[in-house]
mmCIF file of C-alpha atoms in Angstrom:
data_model
loop_
_atom_site.group_PDB
_atom_site.id
_atom_site.type_symbol
_atom_site.label_atom_id
_atom_site.label_comp_id
_atom_site.label_asym_id
_atom_site.label_seq_id
_atom_site.Cartn_x
_atom_site.Cartn_y
_atom_site.Cartn_z
ATOM 1 C CA UNK R 1 5.386 -0.239 16.832
ATOM 2 C CA UNK R 2 3.880 2.720 14.833
ATOM 3 C CA UNK R 3 0.059 2.280 14.504
ATOM 4 C CA UNK R 4 -3.161 4.134 14.744
ATOM 5 C CA UNK R 5 -6.778 2.960 15.541
ATOM 6 C CA UNK R 6 -9.508 4.400 13.298
ATOM 7 C CA UNK R 7 -12.921 2.888 13.713
ATOM 8 C CA UNK R 8 -12.591 -0.851 13.783
ATOM 9 C CA UNK R 9 -9.280 -0.815 11.926
ATOM 10 C CA UNK R 10 -5.687 -0.613 13.245
ATOM 11 C CA UNK R 11 -3.358 0.851 10.682
ATOM 12 C CA UNK R 12 0.378 0.520 10.806
ATOM 13 C CA UNK R 13 3.114 -1.952 11.510
ATOM 14 C CA UNK R 14 2.401 -5.609 10.783
ATOM 15 C CA UNK R 15 -1.137 -4.838 9.703
ATOM 16 C CA UNK R 16 -2.608 -5.278 6.237
ATOM 17 C CA UNK R 17 -2.412 -2.131 4.024
ATOM 18 C CA UNK R 18 -5.518 0.025 4.836
ATOM 19 C CA UNK R 19 -7.372 1.013 1.524
ATOM 20 C CA UNK R 20 -9.508 4.181 0.865
ATOM 21 C CA UNK R 21 -11.695 4.267 -2.141
ATOM 22 C CA UNK R 22 -11.646 7.992 -2.812
ATOM 23 C CA UNK R 23 -15.126 8.635 -4.223
ATOM 24 C CA UNK R 24 -14.514 12.373 -3.772
ATOM 25 C CA UNK R 25 -17.320 14.115 -5.729
ATOM 26 C CA UNK R 26 -17.986 11.204 -8.103
ATOM 27 C CA UNK R 27 -21.542 11.242 -6.692
ATOM 28 C CA UNK R 28 -22.192 14.005 -9.106
ATOM 29 C CA UNK R 29 -24.434 15.605 -6.438
ATOM 30 C CA UNK R 30 -26.785 12.656 -6.609
ATOM 31 C CA UNK R 31 -27.560 10.741 -3.394
ATOM 32 C CA UNK R 32 -28.429 7.557 -5.329
ATOM 33 C CA UNK R 33 -25.066 7.701 -7.084
ATOM 34 C CA UNK R 34 -23.378 8.071 -3.607
ATOM 35 C CA UNK R 35 -25.257 4.944 -2.532
ATOM 36 C CA UNK R 36 -24.036 3.141 -5.708
ATOM 37 C CA UNK R 37 -20.472 4.295 -4.911
ATOM 38 C CA UNK R 38 -20.776 2.853 -1.392
ATOM 39 C CA UNK R 39 -22.148 -0.482 -2.733
ATOM 40 C CA UNK R 40 -19.360 -0.584 -5.344
ATOM 41 C CA UNK R 41 -16.565 0.109 -2.698
ATOM 42 C CA UNK R 42 -18.001 -2.718 -0.584
ATOM 43 C CA UNK R 43 -17.893 -5.032 -3.694
ATOM 44 C CA UNK R 44 -14.386 -3.848 -4.455
ATOM 45 C CA UNK R 45 -13.155 -5.061 -1.017
ATOM 46 C CA UNK R 46 -12.137 -1.555 0.029
ATOM 47 C CA UNK R 47 -11.616 -0.966 3.752
ATOM 48 C CA UNK R 48 -13.248 2.488 3.475
ATOM 49 C CA UNK R 49 -14.822 4.996 1.187
ATOM 50 C CA UNK R 50 -14.125 8.726 1.342
ATOM 51 C CA UNK R 51 -16.049 11.634 -0.054
ATOM 52 C CA UNK R 52 -15.292 15.314 -0.345
ATOM 53 C CA UNK R 53 -17.670 17.895 1.308
ATOM 54 C CA UNK R 54 -17.649 21.563 0.162
ATOM 55 C CA UNK R 55 -19.598 24.447 -1.212
ATOM 56 C CA UNK R 56 -18.077 26.007 -4.288
ATOM 57 C CA UNK R 57 -18.614 29.554 -3.006
ATOM 58 C CA UNK R 58 -16.440 28.824 0.023
ATOM 59 C CA UNK R 59 -13.795 26.939 -1.956
ATOM 60 C CA UNK R 60 -12.851 29.224 -4.862
ATOM 61 C CA UNK R 61 -13.348 32.527 -6.488
ATOM 62 C CA UNK R 62 -15.629 32.520 -9.596
ATOM 63 C CA UNK R 63 -12.657 33.199 -11.872
ATOM 64 C CA UNK R 64 -10.067 30.728 -10.529
ATOM 65 C CA UNK R 65 -8.511 28.806 -13.442
ATOM 66 C CA UNK R 66 -8.492 25.002 -13.308
ATOM 67 C CA UNK R 67 -5.198 23.297 -12.562
ATOM 68 C CA UNK R 68 -6.079 20.067 -14.378
ATOM 69 C CA UNK R 69 -6.604 19.310 -18.107
ATOM 70 C CA UNK R 70 -9.984 17.804 -18.909
ATOM 71 C CA UNK R 71 -10.440 19.278 -22.333
ATOM 72 C CA UNK R 72 -12.880 21.925 -21.222
ATOM 73 C CA UNK R 73 -11.042 25.188 -21.591
ATOM 74 C CA UNK R 74 -13.862 27.651 -20.848
ATOM 75 C CA UNK R 75 -14.670 26.311 -17.337
ATOM 76 C CA UNK R 76 -13.304 27.777 -14.096
ATOM 77 C CA UNK R 77 -12.831 25.859 -10.918
ATOM 78 C CA UNK R 78 -16.046 27.431 -9.650
ATOM 79 C CA UNK R 79 -17.938 26.135 -12.636
ATOM 80 C CA UNK R 80 -16.811 22.584 -11.932
ATOM 81 C CA UNK R 81 -17.284 22.568 -8.185
ATOM 82 C CA UNK R 82 -20.626 24.320 -8.440
ATOM 83 C CA UNK R 83 -22.006 21.332 -10.346
ATOM 84 C CA UNK R 84 -20.977 19.060 -7.595
ATOM 85 C CA UNK R 85 -21.945 20.887 -4.332
ATOM 86 C CA UNK R 86 -25.664 20.668 -4.116
ATOM 87 C CA UNK R 87 -25.929 17.918 -1.577
ATOM 88 C CA UNK R 88 -27.587 19.141 1.619
ATOM 89 C CA UNK R 89 -26.893 18.248 5.163
ATOM 90 C CA UNK R 90 -29.748 15.728 5.199
ATOM 91 C CA UNK R 91 -28.258 14.088 2.164
ATOM 92 C CA UNK R 92 -24.969 13.685 3.845
ATOM 93 C CA UNK R 93 -26.726 12.111 6.797
ATOM 94 C CA UNK R 94 -28.530 9.588 4.451
ATOM 95 C CA UNK R 95 -25.118 8.789 2.845
ATOM 96 C CA UNK R 96 -23.308 8.131 6.051
ATOM 97 C CA UNK R 97 -26.210 6.106 7.441
ATOM 98 C CA UNK R 98 -26.263 4.084 4.313
ATOM 99 C CA UNK R 99 -22.560 3.353 4.624
ATOM 100 C CA UNK R 100 -23.109 2.308 8.210
ATOM 101 C CA UNK R 101 -25.883 -0.070 7.281
ATOM 102 C CA UNK R 102 -23.562 -1.480 4.574
ATOM 103 C CA UNK R 103 -20.800 -2.007 7.244
ATOM 104 C CA UNK R 104 -18.110 -0.001 5.484
ATOM 105 C CA UNK R 105 -16.191 2.867 7.019
ATOM 106 C CA UNK R 106 -17.186 6.126 5.470
ATOM 107 C CA UNK R 107 -15.545 9.596 5.954
ATOM 108 C CA UNK R 108 -14.880 12.778 4.028
ATOM 109 C CA UNK R 109 -12.603 15.652 3.321
ATOM 110 C CA UNK R 110 -14.026 18.964 4.565
ATOM 111 C CA UNK R 111 -12.975 22.092 2.701
ATOM 112 C CA UNK R 112 -14.414 24.570 5.194
ATOM 113 C CA UNK R 113 -15.198 24.889 8.803
ATOM 114 C CA UNK R 114 -18.874 24.379 8.321
ATOM 115 C CA UNK R 115 -18.306 21.233 6.322
ATOM 116 C CA UNK R 116 -16.039 19.942 9.135
ATOM 117 C CA UNK R 117 -18.744 20.707 11.700
ATOM 118 C CA UNK R 118 -21.368 18.877 9.643
ATOM 119 C CA UNK R 119 -19.138 15.844 9.318
ATOM 120 C CA UNK R 120 -18.368 15.783 12.989
ATOM 121 C CA UNK R 121 -21.976 15.827 13.803
ATOM 122 C CA UNK R 122 -22.464 12.813 11.658
ATOM 123 C CA UNK R 123 -19.976 10.989 13.748
ATOM 124 C CA UNK R 124 -17.329 10.384 11.123
ATOM 125 C CA UNK R 125 -14.365 8.166 12.284
ATOM 126 C CA UNK R 126 -11.765 10.364 10.714
ATOM 127 C CA UNK R 127 -11.154 13.574 8.620
ATOM 128 C CA UNK R 128 -8.931 14.010 5.525
ATOM 129 C CA UNK R 129 -7.069 17.200 4.893
ATOM 130 C CA UNK R 130 -6.464 17.740 1.147
ATOM 131 C CA UNK R 131 -3.029 18.579 -0.288
ATOM 132 C CA UNK R 132 -4.372 21.911 -1.430
ATOM 133 C CA UNK R 133 -5.210 22.957 2.169
ATOM 134 C CA UNK R 134 -1.885 21.981 3.902
ATOM 135 C CA UNK R 135 -1.087 25.711 4.218
ATOM 136 C CA UNK R 136 -4.619 26.578 5.414
ATOM 137 C CA UNK R 137 -3.579 26.584 9.003
ATOM 138 C CA UNK R 138 -6.894 28.035 10.367
ATOM 139 C CA UNK R 139 -8.817 25.135 8.665
ATOM 140 C CA UNK R 140 -6.367 22.577 9.897
ATOM 141 C CA UNK R 141 -6.651 23.962 13.440
ATOM 142 C CA UNK R 142 -10.352 23.732 13.409
ATOM 143 C CA UNK R 143 -10.369 20.168 12.097
ATOM 144 C CA UNK R 144 -7.733 19.063 14.565
ATOM 145 C CA UNK R 145 -9.687 20.526 17.476
ATOM 146 C CA UNK R 146 -12.415 17.790 16.824
ATOM 147 C CA UNK R 147 -9.852 15.308 18.357
ATOM 148 C CA UNK R 148 -10.490 12.529 15.864
ATOM 149 C CA UNK R 149 -7.854 10.928 13.492
ATOM 150 C CA UNK R 150 -6.692 12.940 10.587
ATOM 151 C CA UNK R 151 -5.327 11.792 7.208
ATOM 152 C CA UNK R 152 -3.349 14.716 5.664
ATOM 153 C CA UNK R 153 -2.038 14.693 2.102
ATOM 154 C CA UNK R 154 1.257 16.376 1.369
ATOM 155 C CA UNK R 155 1.050 17.105 -2.362
ATOM 156 C CA UNK R 156 2.742 20.350 -3.460
ATOM 157 C CA UNK R 157 4.113 20.886 0.130
ATOM 158 C CA UNK R 158 7.681 21.724 1.077
ATOM 159 C CA UNK R 159 9.270 20.118 4.157
ATOM 160 C CA UNK R 160 8.532 23.303 6.145
ATOM 161 C CA UNK R 161 4.860 23.368 5.098
ATOM 162 C CA UNK R 162 4.372 19.751 6.121
ATOM 163 C CA UNK R 163 6.034 20.451 9.470
ATOM 164 C CA UNK R 164 3.814 23.500 10.069
ATOM 165 C CA UNK R 165 0.614 21.589 9.316
ATOM 166 C CA UNK R 166 1.717 18.636 11.643
ATOM 167 C CA UNK R 167 2.743 21.034 14.383
ATOM 168 C CA UNK R 168 -0.704 22.842 14.035
ATOM 169 C CA UNK R 169 -2.542 19.526 14.559
ATOM 170 C CA UNK R 170 -0.307 18.625 17.484
ATOM 171 C CA UNK R 171 -0.793 22.016 19.024
ATOM 172 C CA UNK R 172 -4.498 21.168 19.395
ATOM 173 C CA UNK R 173 -3.499 18.100 21.376
ATOM 174 C CA UNK R 174 -4.268 15.745 18.457
ATOM 175 C CA UNK R 175 -1.643 13.230 17.608
ATOM 176 C CA UNK R 176 -3.801 10.814 15.676
ATOM 177 C CA UNK R 177 -2.240 11.602 12.304
ATOM 178 C CA UNK R 178 -1.728 9.531 9.069
ATOM 179 C CA UNK R 179 0.626 11.435 6.746
ATOM 180 C CA UNK R 180 -0.054 10.692 3.078
ATOM 181 C CA UNK R 181 2.619 11.143 0.458
ATOM 182 C CA UNK R 182 0.919 12.616 -2.606
ATOM 183 C CA UNK R 183 1.736 14.299 -5.948
ATOM 184 C CA UNK R 184 -0.920 16.819 -7.019
ATOM 185 C CA UNK R 185 -0.997 16.014 -10.730
ATOM 186 C CA UNK R 186 -3.959 14.524 -12.479
ATOM 187 C CA UNK R 187 -2.888 11.961 -13.521
ATOM 188 C CA UNK R 188 0.531 11.591 -12.015
ATOM 189 C CA UNK R 189 3.050 10.109 -14.331
ATOM 190 C CA UNK R 190 4.999 7.186 -12.671
ATOM 191 C CA UNK R 191 8.281 9.049 -13.102
ATOM 192 C CA UNK R 192 6.885 11.827 -10.930
ATOM 193 C CA UNK R 193 5.514 9.518 -8.215
ATOM 194 C CA UNK R 194 8.677 10.118 -6.016
ATOM 195 C CA UNK R 195 8.102 7.092 -3.837
ATOM 196 C CA UNK R 196 11.414 7.673 -1.961
ATOM 197 C CA UNK R 197 9.554 10.490 -0.219
ATOM 198 C CA UNK R 198 7.666 7.795 1.723
ATOM 199 C CA UNK R 199 10.982 6.707 3.212
ATOM 200 C CA UNK R 200 11.940 10.310 3.931
ATOM 201 C CA UNK R 201 8.560 10.891 5.723
ATOM 202 C CA UNK R 202 8.981 7.652 7.716
ATOM 203 C CA UNK R 203 12.302 8.864 8.994
ATOM 204 C CA UNK R 204 11.256 12.450 9.576
ATOM 205 C CA UNK R 205 8.003 11.428 11.461
ATOM 206 C CA UNK R 206 8.762 8.103 13.098
ATOM 207 C CA UNK R 207 5.867 8.294 15.464
ATOM 208 C CA UNK R 208 3.147 8.529 12.595
ATOM 209 C CA UNK R 209 1.800 6.100 10.102
ATOM 210 C CA UNK R 210 2.805 7.046 6.497
ATOM 211 C CA UNK R 211 0.497 6.312 3.527
ATOM 212 C CA UNK R 212 0.291 7.087 -0.171
ATOM 213 C CA UNK R 213 -2.526 8.978 -1.960
ATOM 214 C CA UNK R 214 -1.886 7.849 -5.450
ATOM 215 C CA UNK R 215 -3.028 9.706 -8.660
ATOM 216 C CA UNK R 216 -1.280 7.578 -11.138
ATOM 217 C CA UNK R 217 -3.230 5.391 -13.586
ATOM 218 C CA UNK R 218 -3.489 1.784 -12.635
ATOM 219 C CA UNK R 219 -2.307 -0.090 -9.606
ATOM 220 C CA UNK R 220 1.384 -0.875 -9.881
ATOM 221 C CA UNK R 221 2.720 2.358 -8.322
ATOM 222 C CA UNK R 222 0.362 1.967 -5.360
ATOM 223 C CA UNK R 223 1.695 -1.566 -4.809
ATOM 224 C CA UNK R 224 5.273 -0.452 -5.263
ATOM 225 C CA UNK R 225 4.719 2.154 -2.419
ATOM 226 C CA UNK R 226 4.323 -0.501 0.102
ATOM 227 C CA UNK R 227 7.920 -1.473 -0.261
ATOM 228 C CA UNK R 228 8.847 2.091 0.666
ATOM 229 C CA UNK R 229 6.832 1.933 3.871
ATOM 230 C CA UNK R 230 3.282 3.003 2.841
ATOM 231 C CA UNK R 231 0.770 1.457 5.299
ATOM 232 C CA UNK R 232 -2.336 3.117 3.752
ATOM 233 C CA UNK R 233 -3.434 3.461 -0.035
ATOM 234 C CA UNK R 234 -5.973 5.994 -1.238
ATOM 235 C CA UNK R 235 -7.118 5.700 -4.889
ATOM 236 C CA UNK R 236 -9.751 7.642 -6.700
ATOM 237 C CA UNK R 237 -12.840 5.340 -7.122
ATOM 238 C CA UNK R 238 -15.976 5.224 -9.293
ATOM 239 C CA UNK R 239 -18.494 2.582 -10.415
ATOM 240 C CA UNK R 240 -18.495 3.839 -13.953
ATOM 241 C CA UNK R 241 -15.487 5.538 -15.525
ATOM 242 C CA UNK R 242 -17.671 6.711 -18.473
ATOM 243 C CA UNK R 243 -19.587 9.175 -16.179
ATOM 244 C CA UNK R 244 -18.748 12.788 -17.073
ATOM 245 C CA UNK R 245 -19.846 15.402 -14.401
ATOM 246 C CA UNK R 246 -17.047 14.947 -11.914
ATOM 247 C CA UNK R 247 -13.633 15.215 -13.571
ATOM 248 C CA UNK R 248 -12.308 12.470 -11.357
ATOM 249 C CA UNK R 249 -14.274 9.604 -13.054
ATOM 250 C CA UNK R 250 -11.841 9.100 -15.821
ATOM 251 C CA UNK R 251 -8.900 8.990 -13.344
ATOM 252 C CA UNK R 252 -10.514 6.455 -11.047
ATOM 253 C CA UNK R 253 -10.285 2.700 -10.457
ATOM 254 C CA UNK R 254 -13.596 0.919 -11.085
ATOM 255 C CA UNK R 255 -14.734 -2.068 -9.125
ATOM 256 C CA UNK R 256 -12.606 -4.600 -10.970
ATOM 257 C CA UNK R 257 -9.574 -2.211 -10.778
ATOM 258 C CA UNK R 258 -9.931 -1.718 -6.970
ATOM 259 C CA UNK R 259 -10.385 -5.535 -6.472
ATOM 260 C CA UNK R 260 -7.146 -6.003 -8.254
ATOM 261 C CA UNK R 261 -5.446 -3.343 -6.122
ATOM 262 C CA UNK R 262 -6.474 -5.051 -2.940
ATOM 263 C CA UNK R 263 -5.514 -8.471 -4.191
ATOM 264 C CA UNK R 264 -2.112 -7.180 -5.281
ATOM 265 C CA UNK R 265 -1.562 -5.360 -1.935
ATOM 266 C CA UNK R 266 -2.166 -8.601 -0.082
ATOM 267 C CA UNK R 267 0.443 -10.294 -2.290
ATOM 268 C CA UNK R 268 2.949 -7.522 -1.622
ATOM 269 C CA UNK R 269 2.457 -7.934 2.145
ATOM 270 C CA UNK R 270 2.954 -11.795 2.162
ATOM 271 C CA UNK R 271 5.890 -11.428 -0.154
ATOM 272 C CA UNK R 272 7.910 -9.025 1.873
ATOM 273 C CA UNK R 273 9.235 -11.529 4.261
ATOM 274 C CA UNK R 274 11.652 -10.728 7.220
ATOM 275 C CA UNK R 275 14.923 -9.574 5.717
ATOM 276 C CA UNK R 276 16.504 -12.736 6.994
ATOM 277 C CA UNK R 277 17.482 -15.630 4.637
ATOM 278 C CA UNK R 278 15.461 -18.263 6.524
ATOM 279 C CA UNK R 279 15.052 -21.946 5.632
ATOM 280 C CA UNK R 280 11.726 -22.131 3.757
ATOM 281 C CA UNK R 281 9.548 -25.169 3.695
ATOM 282 C CA UNK R 282 9.049 -24.462 -0.089
ATOM 283 C CA UNK R 283 12.692 -25.016 -0.710
ATOM 284 C CA UNK R 284 13.114 -28.382 1.110
ATOM 285 C CA UNK R 285 12.703 -30.447 -2.031
ATOM 286 C CA UNK R 286 15.038 -28.271 -3.993
ATOM 287 C CA UNK R 287 17.658 -28.517 -1.219
ATOM 288 C CA UNK R 288 17.471 -32.274 -1.576
ATOM 289 C CA UNK R 289 17.340 -32.747 -5.299
ATOM 290 C CA UNK R 290 18.581 -29.422 -6.985
ATOM 291 C CA UNK R 291 21.801 -29.339 -5.060
ATOM 292 C CA UNK R 292 24.695 -31.618 -5.679
ATOM 293 C CA UNK R 293 26.526 -34.331 -3.712
ATOM 294 C CA UNK R 294 29.978 -35.846 -3.914
ATOM 295 C CA UNK R 295 29.542 -38.853 -6.195
ATOM 296 C CA UNK R 296 31.663 -41.982 -6.860
ATOM 297 C CA UNK R 297 33.038 -41.744 -10.472
ATOM 298 C CA UNK R 298 33.849 -45.514 -10.465
ATOM 299 C CA UNK R 299 33.292 -48.589 -8.200
ATOM 300 C CA UNK R 300 35.302 -48.138 -5.063
ATOM 301 C CA UNK R 301 36.137 -51.299 -2.982
ATOM 302 C CA UNK R 302 36.075 -51.371 0.688
ATOM 303 C CA UNK R 303 39.385 -50.158 2.206
ATOM 304 C CA UNK R 304 40.408 -48.174 -0.826
ATOM 305 C CA UNK R 305 41.795 -44.612 -0.170
ATOM 306 C CA UNK R 306 39.647 -41.878 -1.635
ATOM 307 C CA UNK R 307 41.481 -39.946 -4.296
ATOM 308 C CA UNK R 308 40.348 -36.966 -6.410
ATOM 309 C CA UNK R 309 40.236 -39.062 -9.609
ATOM 310 C CA UNK R 310 37.452 -41.223 -7.948
ATOM 311 C CA UNK R 311 35.249 -38.235 -7.285
ATOM 312 C CA UNK R 312 32.533 -36.450 -9.228
ATOM 313 C CA UNK R 313 29.907 -33.756 -8.195
ATOM 314 C CA UNK R 314 26.392 -34.401 -9.394
ATOM 315 C CA UNK R 315 22.724 -34.059 -8.254
ATOM 316 C CA UNK R 316 20.793 -34.963 -6.083
ATOM 317 C CA UNK R 317 21.907 -33.391 -2.904
ATOM 318 C CA UNK R 318 21.139 -36.405 -0.682
ATOM 319 C CA UNK R 319 24.890 -37.254 0.034
ATOM 320 C CA UNK R 320 27.941 -35.459 1.324
ATOM 321 C CA UNK R 321 27.959 -31.793 0.272
ATOM 322 C CA UNK R 322 30.637 -30.768 -2.246
ATOM 323 C CA UNK R 323 31.716 -28.155 0.189
ATOM 324 C CA UNK R 324 33.525 -31.098 1.929
ATOM 325 C CA UNK R 325 35.145 -32.218 -1.388
ATOM 326 C CA UNK R 326 38.705 -31.496 -0.461
ATOM 327 C CA UNK R 327 38.356 -32.801 3.130
ATOM 328 C CA UNK R 328 37.231 -36.359 2.253
ATOM 329 C CA UNK R 329 40.261 -36.921 -0.047
ATOM 330 C CA UNK R 330 42.553 -39.301 1.738
ATOM 331 C CA UNK R 331 39.838 -41.065 3.759
ATOM 332 C CA UNK R 332 39.278 -44.786 3.354
ATOM 333 C CA UNK R 333 36.102 -46.472 2.029
ATOM 334 C CA UNK R 334 34.422 -48.370 4.937
ATOM 335 C CA UNK R 335 32.174 -50.456 2.470
ATOM 336 C CA UNK R 336 31.982 -51.125 -1.274
ATOM 337 C CA UNK R 337 30.626 -47.973 -3.028
ATOM 338 C CA UNK R 338 28.976 -48.617 -6.388
ATOM 339 C CA UNK R 339 29.666 -46.319 -9.354
ATOM 340 C CA UNK R 340 27.728 -43.051 -9.667
ATOM 341 C CA UNK R 341 26.551 -43.254 -6.002
ATOM 342 C CA UNK R 342 26.381 -40.207 -3.697
ATOM 343 C CA UNK R 343 28.700 -40.591 -0.723
ATOM 344 C CA UNK R 344 27.272 -40.792 2.779
ATOM 345 C CA UNK R 345 29.342 -40.042 5.872
ATOM 346 C CA UNK R 346 29.174 -43.582 7.110
ATOM 347 C CA UNK R 347 30.711 -44.704 3.818
ATOM 348 C CA UNK R 348 34.101 -43.297 4.654
ATOM 349 C CA UNK R 349 36.592 -42.986 7.557
ATOM 350 C CA UNK R 350 36.227 -39.189 8.044
ATOM 351 C CA UNK R 351 37.742 -37.654 11.032
ATOM 352 C CA UNK R 352 37.247 -33.832 11.390
ATOM 353 C CA UNK R 353 40.437 -32.144 12.561
#
């Protein structure tokens, strides 16, 4: 059984798919908006809410081009992230305290050592390592040294880069890892989702839980990912898709969308079954009345030999199954059998050879 305990949740085999409402920087550097996101995630039935913690000056140069298209051509990455990094340490404490009071798991993605240290001091139950940082081995090493569970996204990463990152975490004595398949494209087109990679990760890392950080629009690809083995789903989340400061609002699920996702994930779980064609209670009536029986085509008097011209095959399935059709030919009728009547075994002199 592959599973991991994070906070009050156990994620993995035979457990409900764990959901992360990725609020990211959709707080727009406003503590009250962060509170609203927490309230919204709770209302949306998310298992957890996750933010991103960074300072623009430690994340990017001032001239780094954006890798996403939001229609604002004159902005750099620095310009965008600078508008979203003004929360102070005390603000983050308020945010995490608020989530704790609302009884929802809350954690964050640190993008530098200082942010990781801050989050650790606030007693987060887990860290997330972003796809963009899967090659930042010094940061991964620092985060792993905290000895708490880590979600690590694999967007853009080669097999070797994923392996190096996982080995770096393990070298710190930390084996509390959830590996998240991800495509770093905003939004990701369904044809680029590459869900088969979840199966590959499951085979390559059989001791770790595999999840899916989904950047497609809507919920269907997330739900489909569970049939490839995803045990954890992360989706961008906002309470208002019309908000503008963070570029992620427009790509995010709102409360109704996330509620729909959770509901669909529960359906995918109960519909999966066992891989064995069991007898289901739901089919009992169909077995009786949708299947067919061997039926008398005419009146058959007691003692008459059963010949093929006396037989028909009709519903319901409450008599002798037609799979015995050729075996009862030549038997004798032990009583009068009315026309259009399903045969019963005690109607004939059947001796199995």
